[in-house]
Coordinates of C-alpha atoms and ligand atoms in Angstrom, one line a residue:
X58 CA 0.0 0.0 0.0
X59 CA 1.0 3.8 -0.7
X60 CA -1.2 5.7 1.4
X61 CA -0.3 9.5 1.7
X62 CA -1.5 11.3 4.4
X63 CA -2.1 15.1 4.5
X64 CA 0.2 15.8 7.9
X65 CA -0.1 19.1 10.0
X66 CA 3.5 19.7 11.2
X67 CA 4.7 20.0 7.8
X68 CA 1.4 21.3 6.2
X69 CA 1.7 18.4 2.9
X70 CA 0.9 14.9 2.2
X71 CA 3.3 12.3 3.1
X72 CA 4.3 8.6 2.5
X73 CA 3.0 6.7 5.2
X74 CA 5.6 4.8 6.9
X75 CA 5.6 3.1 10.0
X76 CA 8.1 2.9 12.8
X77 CA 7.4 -0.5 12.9
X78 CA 4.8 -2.3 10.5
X79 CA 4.5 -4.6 13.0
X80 CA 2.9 -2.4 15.3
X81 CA 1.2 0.3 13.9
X82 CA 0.2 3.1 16.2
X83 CA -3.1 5.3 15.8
X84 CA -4.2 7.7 18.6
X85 CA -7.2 10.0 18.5
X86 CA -8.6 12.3 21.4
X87 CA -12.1 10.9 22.5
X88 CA -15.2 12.1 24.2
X89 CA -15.9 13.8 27.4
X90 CA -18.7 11.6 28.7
X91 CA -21.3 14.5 30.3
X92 CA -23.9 14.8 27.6
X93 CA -24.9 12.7 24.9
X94 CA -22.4 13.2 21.7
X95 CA -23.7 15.4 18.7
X96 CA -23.2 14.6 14.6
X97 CA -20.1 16.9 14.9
X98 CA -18.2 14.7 17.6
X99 CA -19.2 11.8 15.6
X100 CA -17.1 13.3 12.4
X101 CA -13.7 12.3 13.7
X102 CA -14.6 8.9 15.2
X103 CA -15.9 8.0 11.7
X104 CA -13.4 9.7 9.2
X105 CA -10.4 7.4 12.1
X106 CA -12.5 4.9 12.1
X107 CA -11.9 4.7 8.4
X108 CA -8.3 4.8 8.5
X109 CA -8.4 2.2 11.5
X110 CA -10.1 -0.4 8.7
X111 CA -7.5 0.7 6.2
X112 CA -4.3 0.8 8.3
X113 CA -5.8 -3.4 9.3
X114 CA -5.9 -4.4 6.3
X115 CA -3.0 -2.6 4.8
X116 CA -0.6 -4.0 7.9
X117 CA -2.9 -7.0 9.4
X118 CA -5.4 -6.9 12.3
X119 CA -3.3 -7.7 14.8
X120 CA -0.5 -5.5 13.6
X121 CA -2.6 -1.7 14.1
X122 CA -3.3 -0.6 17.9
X123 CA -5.8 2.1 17.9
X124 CA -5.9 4.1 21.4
X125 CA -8.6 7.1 22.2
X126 CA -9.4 8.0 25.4
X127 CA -12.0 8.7 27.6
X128 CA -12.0 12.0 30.0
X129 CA -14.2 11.1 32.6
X130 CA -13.0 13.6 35.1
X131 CA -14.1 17.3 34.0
X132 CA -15.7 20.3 34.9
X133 CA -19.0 19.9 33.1
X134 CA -19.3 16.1 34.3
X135 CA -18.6 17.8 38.1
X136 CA -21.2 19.9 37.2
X137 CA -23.8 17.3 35.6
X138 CA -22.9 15.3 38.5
X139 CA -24.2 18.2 41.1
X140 CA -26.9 19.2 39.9
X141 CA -28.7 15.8 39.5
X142 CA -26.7 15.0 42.9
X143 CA -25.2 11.6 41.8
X144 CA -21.4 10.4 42.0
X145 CA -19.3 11.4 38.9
X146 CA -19.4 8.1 37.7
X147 CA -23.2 7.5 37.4
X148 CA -23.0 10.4 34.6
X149 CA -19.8 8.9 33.1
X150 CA -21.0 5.3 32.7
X151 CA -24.6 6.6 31.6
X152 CA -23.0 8.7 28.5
X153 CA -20.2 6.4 28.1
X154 CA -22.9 3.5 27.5
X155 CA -24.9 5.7 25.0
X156 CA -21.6 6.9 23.1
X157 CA -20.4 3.2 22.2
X158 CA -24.2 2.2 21.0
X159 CA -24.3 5.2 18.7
X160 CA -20.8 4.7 17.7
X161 CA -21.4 1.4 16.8
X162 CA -24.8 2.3 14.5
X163 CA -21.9 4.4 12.7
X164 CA -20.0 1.1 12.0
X165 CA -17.2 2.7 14.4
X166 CA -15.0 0.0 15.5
X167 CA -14.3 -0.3 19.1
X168 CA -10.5 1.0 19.4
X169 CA -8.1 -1.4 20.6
X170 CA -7.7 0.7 23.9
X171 CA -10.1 3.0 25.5
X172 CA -8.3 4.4 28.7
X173 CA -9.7 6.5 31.2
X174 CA -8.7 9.6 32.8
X175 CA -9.5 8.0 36.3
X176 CA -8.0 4.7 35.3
X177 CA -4.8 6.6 34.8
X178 CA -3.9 8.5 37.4
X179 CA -0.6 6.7 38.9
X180 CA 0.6 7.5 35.1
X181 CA -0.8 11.4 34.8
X182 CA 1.0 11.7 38.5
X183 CA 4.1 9.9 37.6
X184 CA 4.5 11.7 34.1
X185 CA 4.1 15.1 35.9
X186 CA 6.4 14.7 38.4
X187 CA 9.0 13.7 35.6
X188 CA 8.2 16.9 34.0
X189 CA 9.0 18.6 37.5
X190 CA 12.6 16.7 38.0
X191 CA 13.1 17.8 34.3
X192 CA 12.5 21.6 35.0
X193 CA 10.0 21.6 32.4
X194 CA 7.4 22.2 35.0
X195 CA 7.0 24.2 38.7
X196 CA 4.6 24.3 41.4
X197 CA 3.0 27.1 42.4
X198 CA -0.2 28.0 44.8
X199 CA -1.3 23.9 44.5
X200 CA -0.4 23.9 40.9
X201 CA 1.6 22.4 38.9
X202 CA 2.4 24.4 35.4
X203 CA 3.9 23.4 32.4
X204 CA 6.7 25.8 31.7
X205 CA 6.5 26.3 28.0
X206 CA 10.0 28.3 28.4
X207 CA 11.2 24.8 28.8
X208 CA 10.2 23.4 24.9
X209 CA 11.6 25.2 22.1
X210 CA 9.6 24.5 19.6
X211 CA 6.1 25.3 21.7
X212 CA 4.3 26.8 18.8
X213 CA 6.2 24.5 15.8
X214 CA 2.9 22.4 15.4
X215 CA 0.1 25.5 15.6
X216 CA 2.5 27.8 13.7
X217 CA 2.2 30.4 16.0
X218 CA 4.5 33.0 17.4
X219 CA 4.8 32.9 21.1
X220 CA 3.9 36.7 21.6
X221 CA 0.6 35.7 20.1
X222 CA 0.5 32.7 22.2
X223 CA 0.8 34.8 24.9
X224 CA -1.6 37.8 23.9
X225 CA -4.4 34.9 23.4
X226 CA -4.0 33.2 26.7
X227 CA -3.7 36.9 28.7
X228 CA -7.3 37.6 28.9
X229 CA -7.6 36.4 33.2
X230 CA -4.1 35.0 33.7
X231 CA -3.7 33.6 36.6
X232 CA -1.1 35.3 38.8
X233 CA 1.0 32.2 40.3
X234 CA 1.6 31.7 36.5
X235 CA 5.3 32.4 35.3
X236 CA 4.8 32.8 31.7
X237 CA 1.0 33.4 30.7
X238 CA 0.9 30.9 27.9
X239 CA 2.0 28.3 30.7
X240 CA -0.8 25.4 30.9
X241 CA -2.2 23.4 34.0
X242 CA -1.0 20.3 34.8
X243 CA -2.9 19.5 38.3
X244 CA -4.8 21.7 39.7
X245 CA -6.6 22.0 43.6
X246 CA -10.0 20.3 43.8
X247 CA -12.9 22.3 45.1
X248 CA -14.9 21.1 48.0
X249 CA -17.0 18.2 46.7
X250 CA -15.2 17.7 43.6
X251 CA -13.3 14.4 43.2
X252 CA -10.0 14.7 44.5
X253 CA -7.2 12.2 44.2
X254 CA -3.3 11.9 46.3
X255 CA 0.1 13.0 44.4
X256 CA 3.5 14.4 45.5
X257 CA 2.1 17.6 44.9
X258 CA -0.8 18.1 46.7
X259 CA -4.1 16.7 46.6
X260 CA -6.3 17.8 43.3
X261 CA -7.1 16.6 39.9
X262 CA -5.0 16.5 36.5
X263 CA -5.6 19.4 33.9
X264 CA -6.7 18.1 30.5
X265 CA -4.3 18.0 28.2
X266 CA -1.8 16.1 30.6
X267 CA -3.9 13.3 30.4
X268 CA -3.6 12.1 26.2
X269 CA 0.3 12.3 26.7
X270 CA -0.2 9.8 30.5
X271 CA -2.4 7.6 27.8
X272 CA -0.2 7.5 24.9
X273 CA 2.7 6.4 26.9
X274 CA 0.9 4.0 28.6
X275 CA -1.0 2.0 25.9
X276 CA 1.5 2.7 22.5
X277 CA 4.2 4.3 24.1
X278 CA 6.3 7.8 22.4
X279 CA 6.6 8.3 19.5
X280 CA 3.4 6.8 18.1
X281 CA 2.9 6.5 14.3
X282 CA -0.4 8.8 13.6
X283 CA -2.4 11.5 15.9
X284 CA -5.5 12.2 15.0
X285 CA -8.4 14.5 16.5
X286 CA -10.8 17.6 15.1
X287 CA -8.6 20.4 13.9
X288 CA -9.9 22.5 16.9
X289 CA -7.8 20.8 19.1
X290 CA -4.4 21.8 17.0
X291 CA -3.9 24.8 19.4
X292 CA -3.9 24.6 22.6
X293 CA -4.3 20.6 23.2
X294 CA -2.0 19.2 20.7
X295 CA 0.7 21.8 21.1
X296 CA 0.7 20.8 24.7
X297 CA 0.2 17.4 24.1
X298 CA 3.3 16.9 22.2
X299 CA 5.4 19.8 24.8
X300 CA 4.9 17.4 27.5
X301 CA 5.3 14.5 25.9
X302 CA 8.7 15.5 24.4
X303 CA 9.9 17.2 27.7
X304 CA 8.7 14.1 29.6
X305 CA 10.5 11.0 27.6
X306 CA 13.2 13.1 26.4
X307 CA 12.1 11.9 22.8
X308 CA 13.1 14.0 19.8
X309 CA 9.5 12.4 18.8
X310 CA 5.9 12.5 20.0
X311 CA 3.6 11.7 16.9
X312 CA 5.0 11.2 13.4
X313 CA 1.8 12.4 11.5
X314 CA -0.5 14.6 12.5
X315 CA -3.8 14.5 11.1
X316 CA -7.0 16.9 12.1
X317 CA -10.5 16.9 10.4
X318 CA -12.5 20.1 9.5
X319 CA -15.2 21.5 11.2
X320 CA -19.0 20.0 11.1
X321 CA -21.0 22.9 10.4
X322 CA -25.0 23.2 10.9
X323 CA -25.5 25.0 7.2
X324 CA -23.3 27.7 7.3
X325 CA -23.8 28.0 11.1
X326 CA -21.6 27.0 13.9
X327 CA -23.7 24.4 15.8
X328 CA -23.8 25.7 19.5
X329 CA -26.1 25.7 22.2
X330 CA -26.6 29.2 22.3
X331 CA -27.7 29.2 18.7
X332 CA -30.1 26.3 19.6
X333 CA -28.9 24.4 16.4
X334 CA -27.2 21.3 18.1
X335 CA -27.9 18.2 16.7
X336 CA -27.3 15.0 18.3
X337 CA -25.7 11.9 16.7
X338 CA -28.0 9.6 19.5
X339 CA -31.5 11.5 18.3
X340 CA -30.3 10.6 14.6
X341 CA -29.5 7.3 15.0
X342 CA -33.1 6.3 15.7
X343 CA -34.6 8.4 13.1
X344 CA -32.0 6.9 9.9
X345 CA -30.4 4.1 9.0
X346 CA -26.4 3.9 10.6
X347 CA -25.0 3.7 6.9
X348 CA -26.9 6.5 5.6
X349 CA -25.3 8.6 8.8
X350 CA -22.3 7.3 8.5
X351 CA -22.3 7.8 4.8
X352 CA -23.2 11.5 5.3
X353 CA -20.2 12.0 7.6
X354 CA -17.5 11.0 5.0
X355 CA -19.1 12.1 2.1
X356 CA -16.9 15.1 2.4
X357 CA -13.2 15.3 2.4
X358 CA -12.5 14.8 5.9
X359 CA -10.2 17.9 6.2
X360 CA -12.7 20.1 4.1
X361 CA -15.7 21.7 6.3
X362 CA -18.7 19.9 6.5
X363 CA -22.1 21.3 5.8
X364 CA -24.8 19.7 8.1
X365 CA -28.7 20.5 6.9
X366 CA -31.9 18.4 7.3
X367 CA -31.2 16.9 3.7
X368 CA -27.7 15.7 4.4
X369 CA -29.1 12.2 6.2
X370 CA -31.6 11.8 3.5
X371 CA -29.0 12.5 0.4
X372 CA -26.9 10.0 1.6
X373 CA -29.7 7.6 2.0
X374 CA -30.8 7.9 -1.5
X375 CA -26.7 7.3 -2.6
X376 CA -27.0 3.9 -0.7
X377 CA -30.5 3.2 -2.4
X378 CA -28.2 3.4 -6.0
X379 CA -26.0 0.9 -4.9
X380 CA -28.3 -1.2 -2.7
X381 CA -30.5 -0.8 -6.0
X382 CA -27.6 -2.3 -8.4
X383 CA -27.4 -5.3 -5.8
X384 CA -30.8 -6.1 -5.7
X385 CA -30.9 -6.4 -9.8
X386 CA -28.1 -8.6 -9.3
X387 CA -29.6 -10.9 -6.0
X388 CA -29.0 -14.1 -8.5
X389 CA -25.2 -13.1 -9.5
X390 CA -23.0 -14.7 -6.9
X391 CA -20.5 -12.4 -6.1
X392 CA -16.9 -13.3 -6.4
X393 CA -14.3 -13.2 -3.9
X394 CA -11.8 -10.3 -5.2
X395 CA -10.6 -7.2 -3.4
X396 CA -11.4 -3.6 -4.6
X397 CA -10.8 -1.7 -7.6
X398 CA -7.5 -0.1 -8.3
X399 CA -8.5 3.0 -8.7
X400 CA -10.7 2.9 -5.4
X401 CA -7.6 1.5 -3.8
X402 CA -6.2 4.3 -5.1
X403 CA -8.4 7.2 -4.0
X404 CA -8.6 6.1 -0.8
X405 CA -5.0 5.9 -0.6
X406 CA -4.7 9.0 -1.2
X407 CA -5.2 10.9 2.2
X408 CA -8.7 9.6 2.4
X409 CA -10.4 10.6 -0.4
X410 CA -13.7 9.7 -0.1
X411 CA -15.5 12.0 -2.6
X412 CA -13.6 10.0 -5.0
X413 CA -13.6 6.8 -3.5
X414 CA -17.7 7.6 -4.0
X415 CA -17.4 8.1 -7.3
X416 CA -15.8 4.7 -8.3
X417 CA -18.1 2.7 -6.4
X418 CA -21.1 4.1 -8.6
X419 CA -18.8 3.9 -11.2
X420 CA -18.6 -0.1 -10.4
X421 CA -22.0 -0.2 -9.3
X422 CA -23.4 1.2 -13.0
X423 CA -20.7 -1.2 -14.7
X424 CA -22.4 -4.1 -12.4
X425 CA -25.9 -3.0 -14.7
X426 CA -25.2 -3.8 -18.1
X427 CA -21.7 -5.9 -18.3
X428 CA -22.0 -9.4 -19.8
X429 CA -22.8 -11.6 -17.1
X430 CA -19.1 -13.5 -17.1
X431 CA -18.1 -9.7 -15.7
X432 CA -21.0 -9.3 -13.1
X433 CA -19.6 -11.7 -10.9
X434 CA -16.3 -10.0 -10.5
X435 CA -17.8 -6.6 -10.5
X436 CA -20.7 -7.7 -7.8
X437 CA -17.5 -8.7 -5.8
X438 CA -15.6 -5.8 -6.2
X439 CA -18.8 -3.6 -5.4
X440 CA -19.2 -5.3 -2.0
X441 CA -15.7 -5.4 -1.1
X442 CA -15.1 -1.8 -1.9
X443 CA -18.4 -0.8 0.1
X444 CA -17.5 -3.1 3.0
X445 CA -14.0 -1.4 3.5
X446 CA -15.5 1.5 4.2
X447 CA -17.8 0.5 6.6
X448 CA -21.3 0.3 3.6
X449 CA -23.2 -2.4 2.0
X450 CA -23.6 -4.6 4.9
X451 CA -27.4 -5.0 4.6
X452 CA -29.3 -7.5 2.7
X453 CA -30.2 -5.2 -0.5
X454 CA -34.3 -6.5 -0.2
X455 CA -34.2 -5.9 3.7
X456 CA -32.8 -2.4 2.9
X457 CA -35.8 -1.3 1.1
X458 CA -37.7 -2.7 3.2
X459 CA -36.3 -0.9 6.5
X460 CA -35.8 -3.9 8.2
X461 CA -32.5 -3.0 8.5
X462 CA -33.5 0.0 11.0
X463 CA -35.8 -0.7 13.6
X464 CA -36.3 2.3 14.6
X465 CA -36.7 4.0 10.9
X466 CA -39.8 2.0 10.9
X467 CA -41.1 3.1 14.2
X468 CA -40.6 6.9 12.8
X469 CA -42.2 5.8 9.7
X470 CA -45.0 4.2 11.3
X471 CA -45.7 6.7 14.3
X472 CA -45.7 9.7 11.5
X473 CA -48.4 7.5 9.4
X474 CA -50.4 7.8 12.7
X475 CA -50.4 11.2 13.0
X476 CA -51.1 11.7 9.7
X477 CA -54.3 9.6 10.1
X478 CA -55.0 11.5 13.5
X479 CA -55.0 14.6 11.5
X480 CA -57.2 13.4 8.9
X481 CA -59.8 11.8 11.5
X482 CA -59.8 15.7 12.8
X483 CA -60.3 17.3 9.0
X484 CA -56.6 18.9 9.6
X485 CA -55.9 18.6 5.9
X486 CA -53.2 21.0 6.1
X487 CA -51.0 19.1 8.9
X488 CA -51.8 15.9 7.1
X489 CA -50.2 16.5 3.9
X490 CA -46.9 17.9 5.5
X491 CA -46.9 14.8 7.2
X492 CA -47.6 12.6 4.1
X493 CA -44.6 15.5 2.3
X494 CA -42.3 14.6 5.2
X495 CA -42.7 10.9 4.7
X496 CA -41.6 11.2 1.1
X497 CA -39.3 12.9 1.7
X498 CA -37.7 10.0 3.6
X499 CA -38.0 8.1 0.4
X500 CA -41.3 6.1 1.9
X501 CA -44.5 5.4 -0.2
X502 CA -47.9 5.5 2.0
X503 CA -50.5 3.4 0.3
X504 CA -53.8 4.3 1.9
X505 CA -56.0 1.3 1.8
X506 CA -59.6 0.1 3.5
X507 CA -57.9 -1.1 6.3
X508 CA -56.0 2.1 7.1
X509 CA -52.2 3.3 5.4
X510 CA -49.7 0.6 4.3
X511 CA -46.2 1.5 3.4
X512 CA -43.4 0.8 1.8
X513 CA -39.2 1.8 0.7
X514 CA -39.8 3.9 -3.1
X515 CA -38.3 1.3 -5.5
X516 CA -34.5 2.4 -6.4
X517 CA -34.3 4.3 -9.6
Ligands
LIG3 ZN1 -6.0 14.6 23.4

């Protein structure tokens, strides 16, 4: 495989190569479990997720280790935790629970390791206190800092100038601070927050301390590939990599760094105060996981991504095309043969999944009209190629029919109720948006004596 990743330290593509192709090493920052994860969070664990399932079978399953952690020790879950006046880990383990079901109705993989911030605290501790003995950290006033004096190249990732470093973080500095773009590395607890022993003092690790604890502890420095949403460049990776440089002594922290645009709601940032935030676990009960999980890589994963009602529907139809081309093909049996070249190749190619799109409909048209000698192969290649990335699992007849989604039916079937709750009350109006809505989701109501049957639009 030649698979050229777009890398952020040097701002180009690069050869892929492995430290070891043995052991290939994949870290990506992972959820804080307070609240139930919207479509935007969901963007990186899909477009890694993809990569994951490339690097395996590129280098052999047992040859990739994919870490992303958890941070289950936080402000907001303090918070969440107070005012519904529960232990931290009630929150934590009720979140946590509903983050790996919705991940896995994305066809997420589980990563290889999943640490937790609590789970790691003798290595957060130990890691700091090398930092200390290393005089890239101090203590001051129950903290400790990070001394970003200490690292050289603090800024080399972000590209930024330290005076600007320091103009951006000067807004409320806190005075026990030497240098103002210094960064927290354990801090006091306040009363009734958890709390946990260490050398220097009792408290709770900052945030960014705790990736670098993780990394060492389940791929160890340097690891191959970094990964997370390109908001988390400056200030988390830049720290990231400070401490975990200043730490091992490593000329090394990550080899590649690789950071996916933004998920935008339309041309909106999605944000609570804007009221436009739109959950991945309200979404996975209302579409089919492919058709979300299509959506999500359906643009270049570094390019912005524009979010609208449509977007879960578009990407439905796409599937219907291909699900479509298998159906008219349900008495070819498919050959065993991997994918294309040229979808090999686009996905090989940082990720290109626009393109890698294009040849499977390209395959997927072919699969139509070639001579049926050819349909074999190209039924193969079809499935292979859509199986890699994480599509075309579904029996193509159950597809249409829904039964691959339970809970697209139960949408289905509760909106055919209130439509014929609105009729029953002469609400002509509210009944044909519902019956426009329905359509919309690509689902033909027959009415009948008996009451509304429906059924999946045939493929076109
Ligand atoms: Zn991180």
């Amino acid at each position: 495989m030649t698979l050229a990743l777009y890398d952020t330290m040097t701002r180009r593509k690069r050869l892929f190569e492995p430290r070891d192709p043995a052991r290939v090493t994949l870290y990506v920052c992972g959820p804080t479990v307070y609240n139930y994860a919207h479509i935007g969070n969901a963007r990186p664990v899909v477009v890694f997720d993809l990569l994951f399932r490339l690097l395996r079978r590129a280098y052999g399953e047992d040859h990739v280790l994919y870490a992303a952690n958890v941070t289950d020790v936080d402000d907001k879950i303090n918070q969440k935790a107070a005012d519904e006046g529960v232990p931290i880990d009630v929150i934590t383990r009720r979140y946590l629970d509903a983050y790996h079901a919705d991940m896995s109705v994305l066809g997420a993989l589980r990563p290889t390791f999943e640490p937790r911030a609590t789970e790691t605290m003798a290595e957060i501790i130990d890691m700091i206190g090398r930092l200390v003995r290393n005089n890239a950290a101090y203590q001051a006033d129950g903290h400790v800092l990070f001394n970003t004096e200490a690292y050289s190249d603090y800024g080399k990732l972000s590209r930024r100038p330290m005076d600007e470093m320091i103009a951006g973080a000067r807004v409320d500095v806190a005075p026990y601070k030497q240098n103002p773009a210094d960064f927290v590395l354990w801090k006091p607890s306040k009363p009734g927050e958890p709390v946990w022993d260490s050398p220097f003092g009792p408290g709770r690790p900052g945030w960014h301390i705790e990736c670098s604890a993780m990394i060492e502890k389940t791929l160890g420095i340097p690891i191959d590939i970094h990964g997370g949403g390109n908001d988390l460049i400056f200030p988390h990776h830049e720290n990231e990599m400070a401490q975990g440089i200043c730490a091992t002594h490593d000329q090394e922290y990550a080899r590649y760094w690789m950071h996916n645009g933004f998920l935008n709601m339309g041309s909106e940032k999605m944000s609570k105060s804007l009221g436009n935030v739109v959950l991945a676990h309200d979404l996975v009960s209302k579409y089919p996981g492919e058709a979300l999980r299509w959506a999500l890589l359906a643009s270049h994963y570094r390019q912005p991504l524009a979010w609208t009602e449509q977007t879960p529907l578009n990407a439905k139809s796409a599937l219907d095309r291909l699900y479509g081309a298998l159906l008219r093909a349900a008495d070819v049996e498919a050959e065993t043969t991997p994918p294309g070249a040229a979808f090999m190749a686009a996905l090989e190619d940082d990720l290109n999944t626009p393109r890698a799109y294009a040849e499977l409909f390209a395959v997927a048209q072919r699969l139509e009209t070639a001579p049926p000698a050819e349909r074999r192969r190209l039924k193969g290649e079809l499935l292979a190629a859509g199986q890699l990335l994480g599509f075309l699992k579904a029996d193509p007849e159950a597809w249409f029919q829904g039964a691959v989604d339970q809970a697209f039916k139960a949408r289905i079937e509760g909106m055919i109720d209130a439509r014929a709750r609105a009729r029953a009350a002469r609400d002509w109006a509210t009944a044909d948006r519902i019956r426009d809505e329905i359509a919309a989701l690509g689902v033909e109501v027959l009415d009948g004596p008996d009451g509304a049957t429906w059924r999946i639009k045939e493929p076109t």
